[in-house]
C-alpha cells in the first residue's frame, strides 16, 4: 500500500538538491573560460553575495545593483522557515501521537464511505494498516518529530537574531536570485527532514478529515491529548538522537556567539565601516558562523539516524553552499584589510 505518494517524495527532493549542488560544484572546478567556467563562477558569486560582498560587486557594475533587494529581507527566510517547519512538526507530531504509540488506544473502524473518500483499498482498512506498523517504523516517525523540533529551534533562533542581533546597513543589499533561492531553501529543507514520515502523516490527516465529513462533529470522538504522552516517546529514542542533539547545541552556542560578534562590529547602525572580527572561532576561520551551521546540520543528520537519503543531500548542499560563500567572504577580508590574519582559513580550520 502506498501512503500519499511516499515513494515519489524523497527522489524528487534528492533531485532538487542535486540540481542545486551541481552549479556550485562546477563553479568551484577549474573549468576553462571558453567553456563558460568564468561566467558561471561570476554568476554564482553575484547570486551568493550579500552585504559587504554585494556592495563590492555592485560597485563595479551599476546594472547589477538593479537586481538586488535589501539585506534585511533575510527576515523573510526565517518567517517562511518557521511557518513550514511548524506546520510539518504539528502534522507529524499529531500523527505520531495518535498512531505511532501504544499509549493511545486504537480508534474504532472507519466507515466505508470515508474509505472511498480517501481511496483506500478494500482488501484491508487503513486502521489495520496503521495498527500493524512495526516498532522500528514507529521509532522512525518519532525520530522525524525529534529532528523537526531541532529545526524549529534553529529557525526560531535565526528569526530572533535577524530582528534583534544584526543591524543591517540601509545600503546592504543581496541579489534577488539569492533571495528567492533562500526562500526556496527554507521550504525544501524542512520537507527533506520530514520526507520519510510526511506522506503517511498526510494520508492519516486526510482520513481524519474524510471521517469528520462523513460522521459530523457530533459523532466524532472527543480528542483528548495528554501532554506527558507527547514527550515520553521522544525520551525513549536511541543514542543517535541525543548525540545529534548535543552536536546541534554545541554548534548553536558557537553560532550565537559568532553572530553576536558580527552584530556588534558596527557601533552605528547606519555606518558602512567594517573591522576585522575577533573572538570565538574567528581565531581560526573567516566565517565561523558558517562553520557552526555545518555543525548544526551535522547534528540534525545524526539525529535523523542517517537512513534518509534526502537528509544527506540536504547536508551536502549546506556544505557546498556555505563553503562557496565563505571563500568569497574570505577573499573580501583579505583584499579589504592589509593586516588580515593570514593563518585564518575560510570555513574549515586547516582545510579551506
PDB file of N, CA, C and O in Angstrom, residues 188-237:
ATOM      1  N   UNK A 188      12.175  23.708   1.217  1.00  0.00           N
ATOM      2  CA  UNK A 188      12.627  22.364   0.859  1.00  0.00           C
ATOM      3  C   UNK A 188      13.394  21.700   2.001  1.00  0.00           C
ATOM      4  O   UNK A 188      13.309  20.486   2.185  1.00  0.00           O
ATOM      5  N   UNK A 189      14.151  22.460   2.784  1.00  0.00           N
ATOM      6  CA  UNK A 189      14.933  21.875   3.881  1.00  0.00           C
ATOM      7  C   UNK A 189      14.038  21.193   4.922  1.00  0.00           C
ATOM      8  O   UNK A 189      14.268  20.019   5.262  1.00  0.00           O
ATOM      9  N   UNK A 190      13.000  21.857   5.456  1.00  0.00           N
ATOM     10  CA  UNK A 190      12.117  21.148   6.392  1.00  0.00           C
ATOM     11  C   UNK A 190      11.407  19.955   5.739  1.00  0.00           C
ATOM     12  O   UNK A 190      11.202  18.917   6.392  1.00  0.00           O
ATOM     13  N   UNK A 191      11.039  20.077   4.458  1.00  0.00           N
ATOM     14  CA  UNK A 191      10.411  18.952   3.766  1.00  0.00           C
ATOM     15  C   UNK A 191      11.366  17.759   3.693  1.00  0.00           C
ATOM     16  O   UNK A 191      10.941  16.607   3.847  1.00  0.00           O
ATOM     17  N   UNK A 192      12.648  18.023   3.475  1.00  0.00           N
ATOM     18  CA  UNK A 192      13.629  16.941   3.410  1.00  0.00           C
ATOM     19  C   UNK A 192      13.775  16.258   4.761  1.00  0.00           C
ATOM     20  O   UNK A 192      13.888  15.024   4.837  1.00  0.00           O
ATOM     21  N   UNK A 193      13.772  17.027   5.830  1.00  0.00           N
ATOM     22  CA  UNK A 193      13.875  16.446   7.165  1.00  0.00           C
ATOM     23  C   UNK A 193      12.643  15.620   7.519  1.00  0.00           C
ATOM     24  O   UNK A 193      12.736  14.667   8.296  1.00  0.00           O
ATOM     25  N   UNK A 194      11.503  15.960   6.944  1.00  0.00           N
ATOM     26  CA  UNK A 194      10.247  15.278   7.271  1.00  0.00           C
ATOM     27  C   UNK A 194       9.834  14.238   6.232  1.00  0.00           C
ATOM     28  O   UNK A 194       8.820  13.571   6.395  1.00  0.00           O
ATOM     29  N   UNK A 195      10.624  14.087   5.168  1.00  0.00           N
ATOM     30  CA  UNK A 195      10.158  13.329   3.990  1.00  0.00           C
ATOM     31  C   UNK A 195       9.852  11.868   4.271  1.00  0.00           C
ATOM     32  O   UNK A 195       8.989  11.277   3.622  1.00  0.00           O
ATOM     33  N   UNK A 196      10.530  11.252   5.242  1.00  0.00           N
ATOM     34  CA  UNK A 196      10.305   9.827   5.478  1.00  0.00           C
ATOM     35  C   UNK A 196       8.957   9.549   6.129  1.00  0.00           C
ATOM     36  O   UNK A 196       8.427   8.439   6.002  1.00  0.00           O
ATOM     37  N   UNK A 197       8.394  10.525   6.810  1.00  0.00           N
ATOM     38  CA  UNK A 197       7.127  10.309   7.525  1.00  0.00           C
ATOM     39  C   UNK A 197       5.988  11.182   7.026  1.00  0.00           C
ATOM     40  O   UNK A 197       4.831  10.926   7.373  1.00  0.00           O
ATOM     41  N   UNK A 198       6.300  12.191   6.228  1.00  0.00           N
ATOM     42  CA  UNK A 198       5.271  13.133   5.810  1.00  0.00           C
ATOM     43  C   UNK A 198       4.152  12.506   4.986  1.00  0.00           C
ATOM     44  O   UNK A 198       2.971  12.794   5.250  1.00  0.00           O
ATOM     45  N   UNK A 199       4.432  11.651   3.983  1.00  0.00           N
ATOM     46  CA  UNK A 199       3.328  11.111   3.177  1.00  0.00           C
ATOM     47  C   UNK A 199       2.283  10.358   3.989  1.00  0.00           C
ATOM     48  O   UNK A 199       1.078  10.549   3.801  1.00  0.00           O
ATOM     49  N   UNK A 200       2.721   9.524   4.921  1.00  0.00           N
ATOM     50  CA  UNK A 200       1.756   8.763   5.710  1.00  0.00           C
ATOM     51  C   UNK A 200       1.021   9.663   6.699  1.00  0.00           C
ATOM     52  O   UNK A 200      -0.147   9.424   7.010  1.00  0.00           O
ATOM     53  N   UNK A 201       1.707  10.706   7.193  1.00  0.00           N
ATOM     54  CA  UNK A 201       1.031  11.646   8.082  1.00  0.00           C
ATOM     55  C   UNK A 201      -0.063  12.399   7.331  1.00  0.00           C
ATOM     56  O   UNK A 201      -1.162  12.615   7.853  1.00  0.00           O
ATOM     57  N   UNK A 202       0.234  12.793   6.094  1.00  0.00           N
ATOM     58  CA  UNK A 202      -0.774  13.471   5.272  1.00  0.00           C
ATOM     59  C   UNK A 202      -1.945  12.534   5.000  1.00  0.00           C
ATOM     60  O   UNK A 202      -3.110  12.943   5.060  1.00  0.00           O
ATOM     61  N   UNK A 203      -1.636  11.268   4.707  1.00  0.00           N
ATOM     62  CA  UNK A 203      -2.694  10.293   4.458  1.00  0.00           C
ATOM     63  C   UNK A 203      -3.590  10.134   5.682  1.00  0.00           C
ATOM     64  O   UNK A 203      -4.819  10.061   5.562  1.00  0.00           O
ATOM     65  N   UNK A 204      -2.976  10.101   6.852  1.00  0.00           N
ATOM     66  CA  UNK A 204      -3.760   9.969   8.080  1.00  0.00           C
ATOM     67  C   UNK A 204      -4.642  11.195   8.302  1.00  0.00           C
ATOM     68  O   UNK A 204      -5.825  11.068   8.658  1.00  0.00           O
ATOM     69  N   UNK A 205      -4.087  12.390   8.085  1.00  0.00           N
ATOM     70  CA  UNK A 205      -4.867  13.608   8.267  1.00  0.00           C
ATOM     71  C   UNK A 205      -6.002  13.684   7.246  1.00  0.00           C
ATOM     72  O   UNK A 205      -7.120  14.120   7.581  1.00  0.00           O
ATOM     73  N   UNK A 206      -5.739  13.258   6.022  1.00  0.00           N
ATOM     74  CA  UNK A 206      -6.813  13.203   5.015  1.00  0.00           C
ATOM     75  C   UNK A 206      -7.929  12.270   5.476  1.00  0.00           C
ATOM     76  O   UNK A 206      -9.117  12.563   5.300  1.00  0.00           O
ATOM     77  N   UNK A 207      -7.531  11.169   6.059  1.00  0.00           N
ATOM     78  CA  UNK A 207      -8.535  10.211   6.524  1.00  0.00           C
ATOM     79  C   UNK A 207      -9.363  10.779   7.672  1.00  0.00           C
ATOM     80  O   UNK A 207     -10.581  10.560   7.746  1.00  0.00           O
ATOM     81  N   UNK A 208      -8.710  11.522   8.554  1.00  0.00           N
ATOM     82  CA  UNK A 208      -9.433  12.155   9.648  1.00  0.00           C
ATOM     83  C   UNK A 208     -10.434  13.184   9.135  1.00  0.00           C
ATOM     84  O   UNK A 208     -11.564  13.274   9.621  1.00  0.00           O
ATOM     85  N   UNK A 209     -10.016  13.960   8.124  1.00  0.00           N
ATOM     86  CA  UNK A 209     -10.926  14.954   7.533  1.00  0.00           C
ATOM     87  C   UNK A 209     -12.099  14.253   6.872  1.00  0.00           C
ATOM     88  O   UNK A 209     -13.258  14.680   7.005  1.00  0.00           O
ATOM     89  N   UNK A 210     -11.830  13.145   6.157  1.00  0.00           N
ATOM     90  CA  UNK A 210     -12.901  12.405   5.495  1.00  0.00           C
ATOM     91  C   UNK A 210     -13.889  11.841   6.508  1.00  0.00           C
ATOM     92  O   UNK A 210     -15.115  11.891   6.311  1.00  0.00           O
ATOM     93  N   UNK A 211     -13.384  11.309   7.613  1.00  0.00           N
ATOM     94  CA  UNK A 211     -14.275  10.762   8.636  1.00  0.00           C
ATOM     95  C   UNK A 211     -15.120  11.861   9.270  1.00  0.00           C
ATOM     96  O   UNK A 211     -16.306  11.671   9.565  1.00  0.00           O
ATOM     97  N   UNK A 212     -14.496  13.046   9.450  1.00  0.00           N
ATOM     98  CA  UNK A 212     -15.240  14.167  10.014  1.00  0.00           C
ATOM     99  C   UNK A 212     -16.377  14.584   9.086  1.00  0.00           C
ATOM    100  O   UNK A 212     -17.481  14.898   9.526  1.00  0.00           O
ATOM    101  N   UNK A 213     -16.092  14.585   7.757  1.00  0.00           N
ATOM    102  CA  UNK A 213     -17.119  14.946   6.778  1.00  0.00           C
ATOM    103  C   UNK A 213     -18.260  13.943   6.808  1.00  0.00           C
ATOM    104  O   UNK A 213     -19.444  14.308   6.735  1.00  0.00           O
ATOM    105  N   UNK A 214     -17.948  12.670   6.941  1.00  0.00           N
ATOM    106  CA  UNK A 214     -18.969  11.616   6.912  1.00  0.00           C
ATOM    107  C   UNK A 214     -19.773  11.595   8.207  1.00  0.00           C
ATOM    108  O   UNK A 214     -21.008  11.556   8.198  1.00  0.00           O
ATOM    109  N   UNK A 215     -19.084  11.630   9.348  1.00  0.00           N
ATOM    110  CA  UNK A 215     -19.760  11.466  10.633  1.00  0.00           C
ATOM    111  C   UNK A 215     -20.313  12.769  11.193  1.00  0.00           C
ATOM    112  O   UNK A 215     -21.333  12.763  11.893  1.00  0.00           O
ATOM    113  N   UNK A 216     -19.609  13.867  10.925  1.00  0.00           N
ATOM    114  CA  UNK A 216     -20.002  15.119  11.545  1.00  0.00           C
ATOM    115  C   UNK A 216     -19.379  15.257  12.918  1.00  0.00           C
ATOM    116  O   UNK A 216     -18.943  14.277  13.540  1.00  0.00           O
ATOM    117  N   UNK A 217     -19.339  16.467  13.428  1.00  0.00           N
ATOM    118  CA  UNK A 217     -18.694  16.737  14.707  1.00  0.00           C
ATOM    119  C   UNK A 217     -19.354  15.981  15.850  1.00  0.00           C
ATOM    120  O   UNK A 217     -18.676  15.474  16.758  1.00  0.00           O
ATOM    121  N   UNK A 218     -20.669  15.853  15.847  1.00  0.00           N
ATOM    122  CA  UNK A 218     -21.377  15.232  16.965  1.00  0.00           C
ATOM    123  C   UNK A 218     -21.017  13.768  17.134  1.00  0.00           C
ATOM    124  O   UNK A 218     -21.033  13.239  18.252  1.00  0.00           O
ATOM    125  N   UNK A 219     -20.685  13.080  16.056  1.00  0.00           N
ATOM    126  CA  UNK A 219     -20.407  11.643  16.120  1.00  0.00           C
ATOM    127  C   UNK A 219     -18.918  11.329  16.198  1.00  0.00           C
ATOM    128  O   UNK A 219     -18.522  10.161  16.259  1.00  0.00           O
ATOM    129  N   UNK A 220     -18.097  12.359  16.182  1.00  0.00           N
ATOM    130  CA  UNK A 220     -16.660  12.148  16.297  1.00  0.00           C
ATOM    131  C   UNK A 220     -16.271  12.013  17.773  1.00  0.00           C
ATOM    132  O   UNK A 220     -16.822  12.702  18.634  1.00  0.00           O
ATOM    133  N   UNK A 221     -15.319  11.139  18.077  1.00  0.00           N
ATOM    134  CA  UNK A 221     -14.876  11.011  19.468  1.00  0.00           C
ATOM    135  C   UNK A 221     -14.123  12.270  19.913  1.00  0.00           C
ATOM    136  O   UNK A 221     -13.498  12.951  19.109  1.00  0.00           O
ATOM    137  N   UNK A 222     -14.225  12.570  21.188  1.00  0.00           N
ATOM    138  CA  UNK A 222     -13.524  13.723  21.720  1.00  0.00           C
ATOM    139  C   UNK A 222     -12.015  13.492  21.655  1.00  0.00           C
ATOM    140  O   UNK A 222     -11.526  12.390  21.934  1.00  0.00           O
ATOM    141  N   UNK A 223     -11.284  14.539  21.258  1.00  0.00           N
ATOM    142  CA  UNK A 223      -9.835  14.462  21.180  1.00  0.00           C
ATOM    143  C   UNK A 223      -9.254  14.904  22.513  1.00  0.00           C
ATOM    144  O   UNK A 223      -9.378  16.059  22.907  1.00  0.00           O
ATOM    145  N   UNK A 224      -8.641  13.964  23.201  1.00  0.00           N
ATOM    146  CA  UNK A 224      -8.016  14.244  24.487  1.00  0.00           C
ATOM    147  C   UNK A 224      -6.515  14.011  24.347  1.00  0.00           C
ATOM    148  O   UNK A 224      -6.091  12.904  24.011  1.00  0.00           O
ATOM    149  N   UNK A 225      -5.721  15.046  24.569  1.00  0.00           N
ATOM    150  CA  UNK A 225      -4.282  14.956  24.427  1.00  0.00           C
ATOM    151  C   UNK A 225      -3.627  15.053  25.792  1.00  0.00           C
ATOM    152  O   UNK A 225      -3.846  16.018  26.538  1.00  0.00           O
ATOM    153  N   UNK A 226      -2.851  14.045  26.119  1.00  0.00           N
ATOM    154  CA  UNK A 226      -2.095  14.021  27.363  1.00  0.00           C
ATOM    155  C   UNK A 226      -0.702  14.593  27.083  1.00  0.00           C
ATOM    156  O   UNK A 226       0.074  13.980  26.348  1.00  0.00           O
ATOM    157  N   UNK A 227      -0.375  15.763  27.636  1.00  0.00           N
ATOM    158  CA  UNK A 227       0.930  16.381  27.330  1.00  0.00           C
ATOM    159  C   UNK A 227       2.118  15.466  27.636  1.00  0.00           C
ATOM    160  O   UNK A 227       3.121  15.493  26.918  1.00  0.00           O
ATOM    161  N   UNK A 228       2.002  14.663  28.683  1.00  0.00           N
ATOM    162  CA  UNK A 228       3.122  13.778  29.024  1.00  0.00           C
ATOM    163  C   UNK A 228       3.355  12.735  27.952  1.00  0.00           C
ATOM    164  O   UNK A 228       4.495  12.337  27.688  1.00  0.00           O
ATOM    165  N   UNK A 229       2.273  12.290  27.305  1.00  0.00           N
ATOM    166  CA  UNK A 229       2.400  11.290  26.250  1.00  0.00           C
ATOM    167  C   UNK A 229       2.972  11.883  24.963  1.00  0.00           C
ATOM    168  O   UNK A 229       3.403  11.135  24.086  1.00  0.00           O
ATOM    169  N   UNK A 230       2.953  13.206  24.853  1.00  0.00           N
ATOM    170  CA  UNK A 230       3.571  13.843  23.700  1.00  0.00           C
ATOM    171  C   UNK A 230       5.097  13.808  23.783  1.00  0.00           C
ATOM    172  O   UNK A 230       5.785  13.875  22.764  1.00  0.00           O
ATOM    173  N   UNK A 231       5.620  13.703  25.004  1.00  0.00           N
ATOM    174  CA  UNK A 231       7.060  13.787  25.207  1.00  0.00           C
ATOM    175  C   UNK A 231       7.707  12.447  25.539  1.00  0.00           C
ATOM    176  O   UNK A 231       8.884  12.244  25.231  1.00  0.00           O
ATOM    177  N   UNK A 232       6.952  11.528  26.148  1.00  0.00           N
ATOM    178  CA  UNK A 232       7.542  10.261  26.576  1.00  0.00           C
ATOM    179  C   UNK A 232       8.209   9.495  25.438  1.00  0.00           C
ATOM    180  O   UNK A 232       9.333   8.988  25.605  1.00  0.00           O
ATOM    181  N   UNK A 233       7.572   9.373  24.259  1.00  0.00           N
ATOM    182  CA  UNK A 233       8.244   8.635  23.177  1.00  0.00           C
ATOM    183  C   UNK A 233       9.565   9.276  22.746  1.00  0.00           C
ATOM    184  O   UNK A 233      10.493   8.576  22.350  1.00  0.00           O
ATOM    185  N   UNK A 234       9.661  10.613  22.835  1.00  0.00           N
ATOM    186  CA  UNK A 234      10.904  11.286  22.470  1.00  0.00           C
ATOM    187  C   UNK A 234      12.034  10.921  23.428  1.00  0.00           C
ATOM    188  O   UNK A 234      13.199  10.833  23.031  1.00  0.00           O
ATOM    189  N   UNK A 235      11.697  10.698  24.690  1.00  0.00           N
ATOM    190  CA  UNK A 235      12.701  10.348  25.687  1.00  0.00           C
ATOM    191  C   UNK A 235      13.197   8.918  25.528  1.00  0.00           C
ATOM    192  O   UNK A 235      14.229   8.549  26.100  1.00  0.00           O
ATOM    193  N   UNK A 236      12.474   8.108  24.753  1.00  0.00           N
ATOM    194  CA  UNK A 236      12.845   6.713  24.559  1.00  0.00           C
ATOM    195  C   UNK A 236      13.621   6.479  23.263  1.00  0.00           C
ATOM    196  O   UNK A 236      13.893   5.339  22.904  1.00  0.00           O
ATOM    197  N   UNK A 237      13.974   7.550  22.572  1.00  0.00           N
ATOM    198  CA  UNK A 237      14.712   7.397  21.330  1.00  0.00           C
ATOM    199  C   UNK A 237      16.148   6.961  21.605  1.00  0.00           C
ATOM    200  O   UNK A 237      16.613   6.966  22.742  1.00  0.00           O
TER     201      UNK A 237
END
